[in-house]
Coordinates of N, CA and C in Angstrom, one line a residue:
M318 N -1.4 -13.2 -17.5 CA -1.0 -12.3 -18.1 C -1.4 -10.7 -17.9
A319 N -0.5 -9.9 -17.8 CA -1.0 -8.4 -17.9 C -1.5 -7.8 -19.1
K320 N -2.2 -7.2 -18.7 CA -3.1 -6.7 -20.0 C -1.8 -6.0 -20.9
I321 N -2.0 -6.1 -22.2 CA -1.0 -4.7 -23.0 C -1.7 -3.5 -23.4
N322 N -2.5 -3.5 -23.7 CA -3.3 -2.5 -24.0 C -4.8 -2.0 -23.1
P323 N -4.6 -0.7 -22.4 CA -5.5 -0.7 -21.5 C -6.6 -0.6 -22.2
V324 N -7.8 -1.1 -21.6 CA -9.1 -1.6 -22.1 C -10.1 -0.2 -22.0
I325 N -10.6 0.0 -22.9 CA -12.2 1.2 -22.4 C -13.3 0.8 -22.7
I326 N -13.9 1.0 -22.3 CA -15.8 1.2 -22.6 C -16.3 2.1 -22.8
V327 N -17.0 2.3 -24.3 CA -17.7 3.6 -24.9 C -18.7 3.4 -24.8
I328 N -19.5 3.7 -23.8 CA -20.9 3.9 -23.8 C -22.1 5.1 -24.2
E329 N -22.5 4.7 -25.4 CA -22.7 6.0 -26.6 C -23.9 5.3 -27.7
D330 N -24.7 6.0 -27.0 CA -25.8 5.8 -28.3 C -25.5 6.0 -29.6
D331 N -24.8 7.1 -30.0 CA -24.9 7.8 -31.1 C -23.7 6.8 -32.0
P332 N -23.8 6.1 -33.3 CA -23.2 5.3 -33.8 C -21.8 6.1 -34.9
P333 N -21.9 7.0 -35.3 CA -20.8 7.8 -35.5 C -19.9 8.1 -34.7
I334 N -20.6 8.7 -33.8 CA -19.6 8.5 -32.4 C -19.1 7.4 -32.0
R335 N -19.5 6.3 -31.9 CA -19.0 5.2 -31.4 C -18.0 4.9 -32.6
R336 N -17.8 4.6 -33.3 CA -17.0 4.5 -34.3 C -15.8 5.9 -34.9
F337 N -16.0 7.1 -34.8 CA -15.3 7.7 -34.4 C -14.0 7.6 -33.4
L338 N -14.8 6.9 -32.1 CA -14.3 6.7 -30.8 C -13.5 5.4 -30.8
R339 N -14.0 4.6 -31.3 CA -13.3 3.2 -31.7 C -12.4 3.2 -32.8
T340 N -12.3 4.1 -33.6 CA -11.5 4.2 -34.7 C -9.9 4.7 -33.8
G341 N -10.4 6.1 -33.6 CA -9.4 6.9 -33.0 C -8.4 6.0 -31.8
L342 N -9.5 5.6 -31.0 CA -8.5 5.3 -29.8 C -7.6 3.7 -29.9
S343 N -8.2 3.4 -30.6 CA -7.7 2.1 -31.6 C -6.4 2.1 -32.1
T344 N -6.5 3.5 -32.5 CA -4.8 3.6 -33.3 C -4.1 4.4 -32.2
Q345 N -4.1 4.3 -31.2 CA -3.6 5.3 -29.9 C -3.5 3.6 -28.8
G346 N -3.8 3.0 -29.5 CA -3.1 1.8 -28.8 C -4.2 0.7 -27.4
F347 N -5.5 1.8 -27.7 CA -6.1 1.1 -26.4 C -7.2 0.2 -27.2
T348 N -7.5 -0.7 -26.3 CA -8.7 -1.8 -26.8 C -9.9 -1.5 -26.1
V349 N -11.1 -1.4 -27.0 CA -11.8 -0.8 -27.2 C -13.2 -1.5 -27.2
F350 N -14.4 -1.6 -26.5 CA -15.3 -2.1 -26.2 C -16.5 -1.3 -26.4
E351 N -17.7 -1.5 -27.0 CA -18.9 -0.5 -27.0 C -20.0 -1.3 -26.5
A352 N -21.2 0.0 -25.7 CA -22.1 -0.3 -26.0 C -23.2 0.8 -26.2
D353 N -24.4 0.5 -26.6 CA -25.3 1.7 -26.9 C -26.2 1.7 -26.3
T354 N -26.4 1.2 -25.1 CA -27.1 1.6 -23.8 C -26.4 1.4 -22.5
G355 N -27.3 1.9 -21.4 CA -26.5 1.9 -20.4 C -26.5 0.5 -19.5
K356 N -27.2 0.1 -19.2 CA -27.7 -1.4 -18.9 C -26.4 -2.4 -19.9
Q357 N -26.2 -1.9 -20.8 CA -25.2 -3.0 -21.6 C -23.6 -2.4 -21.3
G358 N -23.7 -1.0 -21.0 CA -22.5 -0.6 -20.7 C -21.8 -1.2 -19.1
I359 N -22.8 -0.9 -18.3 CA -22.7 -1.7 -16.9 C -22.0 -3.0 -16.8
I360 N -22.5 -3.8 -17.9 CA -22.4 -5.2 -18.2 C -20.7 -5.0 -18.2
E361 N -20.5 -4.4 -19.5 CA -19.3 -4.2 -20.5 C -18.2 -4.1 -19.3
A362 N -18.3 -2.6 -18.7 CA -17.6 -2.4 -17.4 C -17.3 -3.4 -16.9
E363 N -18.1 -4.1 -16.6 CA -17.8 -5.0 -15.4 C -16.9 -6.3 -16.1
I364 N -17.4 -7.5 -17.2 CA -17.2 -8.3 -17.8 C -15.4 -8.0 -18.4
R365 N -15.5 -7.2 -19.0 CA -14.6 -6.6 -19.5 C -12.9 -6.3 -18.6
K366 N -13.1 -5.9 -17.7 CA -12.3 -6.0 -16.9 C -11.7 -4.4 -17.1
S367 N -12.4 -3.3 -17.5 CA -12.1 -2.1 -17.9 C -11.0 -1.8 -17.1
D368 N -10.4 -0.3 -17.7 CA -9.3 0.4 -16.9 C -10.4 1.5 -17.4
L369 N -11.2 2.0 -17.6 CA -11.7 3.5 -18.1 C -12.9 3.3 -18.9
V370 N -14.4 4.5 -18.7 CA -15.1 4.4 -19.3 C -15.6 5.4 -20.2
I371 N -15.6 5.6 -20.9 CA -16.1 7.1 -21.9 C -17.8 6.8 -21.9
L372 N -18.1 7.6 -21.0 CA -20.0 7.8 -21.0 C -20.6 8.7 -21.2
D373 N -21.4 9.0 -22.1 CA -22.8 9.9 -22.7 C -23.6 9.9 -21.5
L374 N -24.0 10.8 -21.5 CA -25.1 10.9 -20.6 C -26.9 10.8 -21.3
G375 N -27.1 11.1 -22.2 CA -28.4 10.7 -22.8 C -28.3 9.6 -23.6
L376 N -28.8 8.8 -22.5 CA -29.1 7.3 -23.2 C -30.5 6.6 -22.9
P377 N -30.6 6.1 -24.3 CA -32.2 5.6 -24.7 C -32.7 4.6 -23.3
D378 N -32.0 3.9 -22.4 CA -32.5 3.3 -21.7 C -32.3 4.0 -20.0
M379 N -31.2 4.6 -20.0 CA -31.2 5.3 -18.6 C -30.6 6.5 -18.7
D380 N -30.9 7.1 -17.5 CA -29.6 8.4 -17.6 C -28.1 8.2 -17.7
G381 N -27.1 8.7 -18.2 CA -25.8 8.7 -17.8 C -25.2 8.4 -16.1
V382 N -26.0 9.4 -15.5 CA -25.8 9.6 -13.9 C -25.8 8.4 -12.9
D383 N -27.0 7.6 -13.9 CA -27.6 6.5 -12.9 C -26.3 5.4 -13.1
V384 N -26.1 5.3 -14.5 CA -24.9 4.3 -15.1 C -23.8 4.9 -14.1
I385 N -23.6 6.2 -13.9 CA -22.1 6.4 -12.8 C -22.5 5.6 -11.0
K386 N -23.4 6.0 -11.0 CA -24.0 5.6 -9.5 C -23.9 3.5 -9.3
A387 N -24.1 3.6 -10.6 CA -24.5 2.1 -10.1 C -23.1 1.0 -10.2
I388 N -22.1 1.7 -11.3 CA -20.5 1.7 -11.6 C -19.8 2.1 -10.2
R389 N -20.3 2.7 -9.6 CA -19.3 3.3 -8.6 C -19.5 2.6 -7.2
T390 N -20.7 1.3 -7.5 CA -21.2 0.8 -6.0 C -20.4 -0.5 -6.2
W391 N -19.5 -0.8 -7.5 CA -18.6 -1.7 -7.1 C -17.2 -1.2 -8.2
S392 N -16.7 -0.2 -8.2 CA -16.1 0.3 -9.2 C -15.2 1.5 -8.9
A393 N -14.0 1.7 -8.9 CA -13.4 3.1 -8.7 C -12.9 3.5 -10.1
I394 N -13.0 2.8 -10.8 CA -12.7 2.6 -12.4 C -12.6 4.1 -13.1
P395 N -12.3 5.0 -13.4 CA -12.2 6.3 -14.0 C -13.2 6.4 -15.3
I396 N -14.0 7.5 -14.8 CA -15.2 7.5 -16.0 C -14.9 9.3 -16.3
I397 N -14.9 9.1 -17.8 CA -15.0 10.4 -18.4 C -16.5 10.7 -18.8
I398 N -16.9 11.8 -19.0 CA -18.3 11.9 -19.3 C -18.1 12.8 -21.0
L399 N -18.5 12.1 -21.5 CA -18.6 12.8 -22.8 C -20.1 12.9 -23.4
S400 N -20.3 14.9 -23.4 CA -21.6 14.6 -23.3 C -22.5 16.2 -24.2
A401 N -23.4 16.4 -24.9 CA -23.9 17.2 -25.6 C -24.7 18.2 -24.3
R402 N -24.6 17.9 -23.0 CA -25.2 18.5 -22.0 C -24.1 19.9 -21.6
S403 N -24.3 21.1 -21.9 CA -23.3 21.6 -21.2 C -23.5 22.6 -20.2
S404 N -24.4 22.6 -19.3 CA -24.5 23.7 -18.2 C -23.8 23.1 -17.2
E405 N -23.6 24.1 -16.1 CA -22.9 24.0 -15.1 C -23.6 22.7 -14.5
Q406 N -24.7 22.6 -14.6 CA -25.5 21.7 -13.3 C -25.4 20.5 -13.7
H407 N -25.4 20.1 -14.8 CA -25.2 18.9 -15.7 C -24.0 18.2 -15.4
K408 N -22.8 18.7 -15.5 CA -21.3 18.5 -15.2 C -21.5 18.7 -13.3
I409 N -22.1 19.3 -13.0 CA -22.0 19.1 -11.1 C -22.7 17.6 -11.3
D410 N -23.4 17.1 -11.4 CA -24.4 16.2 -10.8 C -23.7 15.0 -11.5
A411 N -23.0 14.8 -12.6 CA -22.2 14.0 -13.2 C -21.0 13.9 -12.2
L412 N -20.1 15.1 -12.0 CA -19.3 14.8 -10.9 C -19.2 14.5 -9.6
D413 N -20.6 15.0 -9.0 CA -20.9 14.4 -8.0 C -21.1 13.2 -7.4
A414 N -21.5 12.6 -8.7 CA -22.0 11.0 -9.0 C -21.0 10.1 -9.0
G415 N -20.2 10.8 -8.9 CA -18.7 9.6 -8.9 C -17.8 9.9 -10.5
A416 N -18.0 10.8 -11.5 CA -17.6 10.9 -12.4 C -16.1 11.9 -12.3
D417 N -15.0 11.4 -12.8 CA -13.6 11.9 -12.9 C -13.5 13.2 -13.8
D418 N -14.2 13.0 -15.1 CA -13.9 14.6 -15.5 C -14.7 14.6 -16.6
Y419 N -14.9 16.1 -17.7 CA -16.2 15.9 -18.6 C -15.9 16.8 -19.3
L420 N -16.5 16.2 -20.4 CA -16.2 17.2 -21.9 C -17.4 17.2 -22.8
T421 N -17.6 18.3 -22.9 CA -18.5 18.5 -23.8 C -18.5 18.3 -25.2
K422 N -19.8 17.9 -26.1 CA -19.4 17.6 -27.2 C -20.0 19.0 -28.0
P423 N -19.3 19.4 -29.2 CA -18.3 18.9 -29.7 C -17.2 18.9 -29.0
F424 N -16.4 18.1 -29.2 CA -14.8 18.0 -28.7 C -14.0 17.8 -29.5
G425 N -12.6 18.3 -29.0 CA -11.6 17.9 -29.7 C -10.7 16.3 -28.9
F426 N -10.1 15.7 -30.2 CA -10.2 14.6 -30.0 C -8.7 14.1 -29.1
G427 N -7.5 15.3 -29.2 CA -6.6 15.4 -28.8 C -6.9 16.2 -27.2
E428 N -8.2 16.5 -27.0 CA -7.7 17.1 -25.6 C -8.8 15.4 -24.8
L429 N -9.6 14.7 -25.7 CA -10.2 13.9 -24.8 C -8.8 12.8 -24.5
L430 N -7.8 12.7 -25.4 CA -6.6 11.8 -25.0 C -5.8 12.1 -23.7
A431 N -5.8 13.2 -23.7 CA -4.8 13.8 -22.9 C -5.9 13.4 -21.4
R432 N -6.9 13.6 -21.3 CA -8.2 13.5 -20.1 C -7.2 12.1 -19.9
I433 N -7.9 11.2 -20.7 CA -7.4 9.8 -20.7 C -6.4 9.3 -20.1
R434 N -5.3 10.0 -20.4 CA -3.9 9.8 -19.9 C -3.9 10.3 -18.3
V435 N -4.2 11.4 -18.4 CA -4.1 12.1 -16.9 C -5.3 10.7 -16.4
A436 N -6.3 10.7 -16.4 CA -7.4 9.5 -15.6 C -6.8 8.5 -15.1
L437 N -5.9 7.7 -16.2 CA -5.0 6.3 -16.6 C -3.9 6.7 -15.3
R438 N -3.3 7.5 -15.5 CA -2.3 8.1 -14.6 C -2.5 7.9 -13.1
H439 N -3.5 8.7 -13.1 CA -3.8 8.8 -11.7 C -4.5 7.2 -11.3
A440 N -5.3 7.0 -11.9 CA -5.7 5.5 -11.5 C -5.0 4.3 -10.7
S441 N -4.2 4.1 -12.2 CA -3.4 2.9 -12.5 C -1.9 3.0 -11.1
R442 N -1.7 4.2 -11.2 CA -0.5 4.4 -10.4 C -0.8 5.4 -9.3
P443 N -1.7 4.9 -8.6 CA -2.1 6.1 -7.6 C -1.2 6.5 -6.5
M444 N -0.4 5.7 -6.0 CA 1.2 6.6 -5.0 C 2.0 7.4 -6.0
E445 N 1.9 7.1 -6.9 CA 3.1 7.3 -7.9 C 3.3 8.7 -7.4
H446 N 2.7 10.0 -6.5 CA 3.2 11.2 -6.2 C 3.0 11.2 -5.0
I447 N 2.2 10.1 -4.3 CA 2.5 9.7 -2.6 C 3.2 8.8 -2.0
K448 N 4.3 9.2 -1.5 CA 5.4 8.1 -1.1 C 5.2 8.4 0.3
A449 N 5.2 7.7 1.1 CA 5.2 7.6 2.7 C 4.7 9.5 3.2
D450 N 3.5 9.0 2.5 CA 2.8 10.2 3.1 C 2.8 11.7 2.6
V451 N 3.9 11.9 1.2 CA 4.6 12.9 0.8 C 3.7 13.2 -0.6
F452 N 3.3 14.6 -0.5 CA 2.3 14.3 -2.4 C 3.7 15.4 -3.1
V453 N 4.1 15.2 -4.0 CA 5.1 16.0 -4.5 C 4.2 15.9 -5.8
T454 N 4.1 17.3 -6.4 CA 4.5 17.7 -8.0 C 5.1 19.0 -8.5
T455 N 5.0 18.8 -9.7 CA 6.3 19.9 -10.3 C 5.6 21.0 -11.4
C456 N 5.9 21.9 -11.7 CA 5.3 22.8 -12.7 C 6.0 24.1 -13.0
C457 N 6.6 24.8 -13.8 CA 7.0 26.1 -14.0 C 8.8 25.9 -13.4
Q458 N 9.0 24.8 -13.3 CA 10.3 24.9 -12.2 C 9.9 25.3 -10.8
R459 N 9.0 24.8 -10.3 CA 8.1 25.1 -8.9 C 8.0 23.7 -8.4
V460 N 8.3 23.0 -7.4 CA 8.3 21.9 -6.6 C 7.0 22.0 -5.5
L461 N 6.1 21.9 -5.3 CA 5.0 21.8 -4.7 C 5.0 20.5 -3.8
K462 N 5.4 19.9 -2.4 CA 5.6 19.1 -1.5 C 4.6 19.4 -0.2
V463 N 3.7 18.2 0.0 CA 2.7 18.2 1.0 C 2.9 16.9 1.8
D464 N 3.6 17.2 3.4 CA 4.0 16.0 3.7 C 2.5 15.6 4.7
L465 N 1.7 14.9 4.6 CA 0.8 14.7 5.0 C 0.4 14.6 6.3
H466 N 1.6 13.4 6.7 CA 2.1 12.8 8.3 C 2.1 14.0 9.2
N467 N 3.2 14.8 8.8 CA 4.0 16.1 9.3 C 2.8 17.6 9.3
R468 N 2.0 17.2 8.3 CA 1.7 18.6 8.4 C 2.1 19.1 7.7
V469 N 3.1 19.3 6.7 CA 4.0 20.2 6.5 C 4.0 20.5 5.0
V470 N 3.9 22.1 4.4 CA 3.7 21.9 3.0 C 4.8 23.1 2.7
S471 N 5.7 22.6 1.3 CA 6.9 23.6 1.1 C 6.3 23.9 -0.5
I472 N 7.2 25.0 -1.0 CA 7.7 25.2 -2.2 C 9.0 25.2 -2.1
D473 N 9.5 24.6 -3.2 CA 11.0 24.5 -3.2 C 11.6 24.5 -2.0
D474 N 11.0 23.5 -1.3 CA 11.5 23.4 0.0 C 11.7 24.4 1.5
Q475 N 11.0 25.4 0.7 CA 10.7 26.6 1.8 C 9.2 26.1 2.3
E476 N 9.5 26.2 3.3 CA 7.9 25.6 4.1 C 7.3 27.0 4.3
I477 N 6.0 26.3 3.8 CA 4.6 27.8 3.9 C 3.7 27.2 5.1
H478 N 3.8 28.4 5.6 CA 2.3 28.7 6.7 C 1.1 28.2 6.5
L479 N 0.0 27.8 6.7 CA -1.2 27.4 6.4 C -1.6 27.6 7.6
T480 N -3.2 28.0 7.7 CA -3.8 28.1 8.7 C -5.0 26.7 8.7
P481 N -5.2 26.3 10.0 CA -6.1 25.0 9.8 C -6.8 24.8 8.4
I482 N -7.5 25.6 7.9 CA -8.6 25.6 7.2 C -7.9 25.6 6.0
Q483 N -7.1 26.3 5.5 CA -6.1 26.6 4.4 C -5.6 24.9 4.3
Y484 N -5.2 24.3 5.0 CA -4.2 22.9 5.2 C -5.4 21.9 5.2
R485 N -6.8 22.2 5.6 CA -7.5 21.3 5.0 C -8.1 21.1 3.4
L486 N -8.2 22.1 3.2 CA -8.4 22.4 1.5 C -7.7 21.6 1.4
L487 N -6.3 21.9 0.9 CA -5.1 21.4 0.2 C -5.5 19.9 0.4
A488 N -5.4 19.5 1.8 CA -5.3 18.0 2.1 C -6.5 17.7 0.9
V489 N -7.5 17.6 1.4 CA -8.6 17.4 0.5 C -8.3 17.3 -1.2
L490 N -7.9 18.3 -1.8 CA -7.2 18.3 -3.2 C -6.4 17.3 -3.7
V491 N -5.1 17.0 -2.3 CA -4.2 15.9 -2.5 C -4.7 14.5 -2.5
K492 N -5.6 14.5 -1.6 CA -6.6 13.2 -1.7 C -7.2 12.8 -2.9
H493 N -7.4 13.8 -3.7 CA -8.1 13.4 -4.9 C -7.6 14.1 -5.9
A494 N -6.3 14.1 -5.9 CA -5.1 14.7 -6.3 C -5.4 14.5 -8.5
G495 N -5.5 15.3 -9.0 CA -5.8 15.4 -10.6 C -7.3 14.8 -10.9
R496 N -8.2 14.7 -10.1 CA -9.5 14.6 -10.0 C -10.1 16.2 -9.9
V497 N -11.2 16.2 -11.1 CA -11.7 17.5 -10.9 C -13.2 17.2 -9.6
L498 N -13.0 18.5 -8.3 CA -13.9 18.2 -7.1 C -14.8 19.4 -7.4
T499 N -16.3 19.3 -7.5 CA -17.1 20.0 -7.4 C -17.0 21.0 -6.4
H500 N -17.7 22.1 -6.8 CA -18.0 23.2 -5.3 C -18.4 22.4 -3.9
Q501 N -19.1 21.5 -3.9 CA -20.3 20.8 -3.1 C -19.5 20.0 -2.6
Q502 N -18.7 19.1 -3.1 CA -17.9 18.2 -2.5 C -17.0 18.6 -1.5
I503 N -16.4 19.4 -2.1 CA -15.1 20.3 -1.4 C -15.3 20.8 0.2
L504 N -16.5 21.8 -0.2 CA -17.2 22.5 1.1 C -17.7 21.3 2.1
K505 N -18.2 19.9 1.4 CA -18.6 19.1 2.8 C -17.6 18.4 3.1
E506 N -16.8 17.9 2.6 CA -15.4 17.5 3.2 C -14.3 18.1 4.1
V507 N -14.4 19.6 4.0 CA -13.2 21.0 4.4 C -14.2 21.3 5.7
W508 N -15.9 22.0 5.5 CA -16.3 22.6 6.3 C -17.4 21.5 6.7
G509 N -17.8 20.4 6.0 CA -19.3 20.2 6.5 C -20.3 20.1 5.8
P510 N -21.1 18.8 5.7 CA -22.6 19.1 4.8 C -23.4 20.3 5.2
S511 N -23.4 21.0 6.3 CA -24.4 22.2 6.8 C -24.0 23.6 5.6
Y512 N -22.7 23.1 5.3 CA -22.1 24.3 4.6 C -21.9 24.1 3.0
S513 N -23.1 23.0 2.3 CA -22.3 22.6 1.2 C -23.1 23.5 0.0
E514 N -23.5 24.9 0.7 CA -23.9 25.8 -0.4 C -23.4 27.1 -0.4
N515 N -22.3 27.0 0.7 CA -21.7 28.4 0.9 C -20.4 28.0 -0.1
A516 N -20.5 28.4 -1.1 CA -19.5 28.4 -2.8 C -18.5 30.0 -1.5
H517 N -19.1 30.7 -1.2 CA -18.4 31.7 -1.3 C -17.1 31.8 0.2
Y518 N -17.5 30.6 1.2 CA -16.0 30.2 1.8 C -15.0 30.0 0.9
L519 N -15.5 28.9 0.2 CA -14.2 28.3 -0.9 C -14.2 29.2 -1.3
R520 N -14.4 29.9 -2.4 CA -13.3 31.3 -3.2 C -12.8 32.3 -2.2
I521 N -13.2 32.4 -1.1 CA -12.0 32.9 0.2 C -10.7 32.3 0.1
Y522 N -10.9 31.0 0.6 CA -10.1 30.4 0.7 C -9.5 30.0 -0.1
M523 N -9.6 29.7 -1.1 CA -8.9 29.2 -2.4 C -8.0 30.5 -2.9
S524 N -8.8 31.5 -3.4 CA -7.6 32.4 -3.3 C -6.8 33.0 -2.4
Q525 N -6.6 32.7 -1.0 CA -5.8 32.8 0.1 C -5.2 31.6 -0.5
L526 N -5.4 29.9 -0.4 CA -4.2 29.5 -0.7 C -3.3 29.9 -1.7
R527 N -3.9 30.1 -2.8 CA -3.5 30.3 -4.2 C -1.9 31.7 -4.5
Q528 N -2.5 32.3 -3.1 CA -1.4 33.4 -3.0 C -0.3 33.1 -2.2
K529 N -0.1 32.1 -1.4 CA 0.6 31.6 -0.8 C 1.3 30.4 -1.4
L530 N 0.7 29.9 -2.9 CA 1.4 28.8 -3.3 C 2.1 29.1 -4.7
E531 N 1.7 30.0 -5.1 CA 1.0 30.3 -6.8 C 2.1 31.2 -6.9
A532 N 3.3 30.9 -8.0 CA 4.1 32.2 -8.1 C 3.3 33.4 -8.7
D533 N 2.3 33.0 -9.1 CA 1.7 34.1 -9.8 C -0.4 33.7 -9.3
S534 N -1.0 34.3 -8.2 CA -2.0 33.7 -7.9 C -3.2 33.8 -9.4
T535 N -3.1 35.3 -9.9 CA -4.3 35.3 -11.2 C -3.9 34.0 -12.2
Q536 N -2.7 33.5 -12.3 CA -2.3 32.2 -13.6 C -1.9 31.0 -12.9
P537 N -2.7 30.4 -11.8 CA -2.2 29.2 -11.2 C -2.0 28.2 -12.0
K538 N -0.9 27.6 -11.4 CA -0.5 26.3 -12.2 C -0.8 24.8 -11.3
F539 N -1.0 25.2 -10.5 CA -1.1 24.0 -9.0 C -2.6 23.5 -9.0
L540 N -3.1 24.9 -8.4 CA -4.6 24.7 -8.0 C -5.3 25.0 -9.3
L541 N -5.8 24.2 -10.0 CA -6.5 24.7 -11.2 C -8.1 24.8 -11.0
T542 N -8.7 25.7 -12.1 CA -10.4 26.1 -11.9 C -11.2 25.4 -13.2
E543 N -12.1 24.4 -12.7 CA -12.4 24.2 -13.7 C -13.6 25.0 -13.6
S544 N -14.1 25.7 -14.6 CA -14.7 27.1 -14.9 C -16.5 26.4 -14.3
G545 N -16.8 27.2 -13.5 CA -18.5 27.1 -12.7 C -18.7 25.9 -12.1
V546 N -17.5 25.1 -12.1 CA -17.8 23.4 -11.4 C -17.1 23.4 -10.1
G547 N -15.8 23.9 -10.4 CA -15.0 23.2 -9.3 C -13.7 23.6 -9.2
Y548 N -12.5 22.6 -8.9 CA -11.4 22.6 -9.1 C -10.3 21.6 -9.0
R549 N -9.5 21.5 -9.5 CA -8.3 20.0 -9.6 C -7.1 20.3 -9.7
L550 N -6.5 19.6 -8.7 CA -5.2 19.8 -8.0 C -4.4 19.0 -9.3
K551 N -2.9 19.4 -9.8 CA -2.5 19.3 -10.8 C -1.5 18.1 -10.0
V552 N -1.0 16.8 -11.1 CA -0.4 15.9 -10.6 C 0.3 15.5 -11.6

């Protein structure tokens, strides 16, 4: 029998925060299981056939980044970080390790719910927006379409010419649509490992891509910035 409620594992060593999340998520129709250590959280994520993990980085027995790496050895389940660590490097380390999203404490419960919905939608219906190798997303009455098979990009059915690098950049974002990608992840996929520190390349080409795809490149709606961390393609 199919699961009625999505299962979320909360890996958090602070009892009040666990209680707050359990109460709030339960009222929204989620089934919640808890763990106060990294090792127990990894076990819970596996045995509960979970749909999503909410993970604190500051755990008593192991670093949250190591929990991410452990889960990623066997599962692509969405992982949302909920941590007091707010530096850009902490965010980059977690996302590079395989986390899907990152919220810092204190956080708004409404925003957390929105991030959960996006992650679950992306994970449970990964081909919803890609049919026959065609990615489609809509925002502000504009439709972005990327035909990955024919390498054709269009806005409102008007073909947009992209250079090979601009297309590769967009294709990487399409491949991970809805997920935050760090600068380093994108640079490695588009330009190769030796360019992982050349963030200026990425800024230049992202600016060019926005000028071609966005109605207003200074207020992007498709190619979203995660400040200091990377980019996300709207789904």
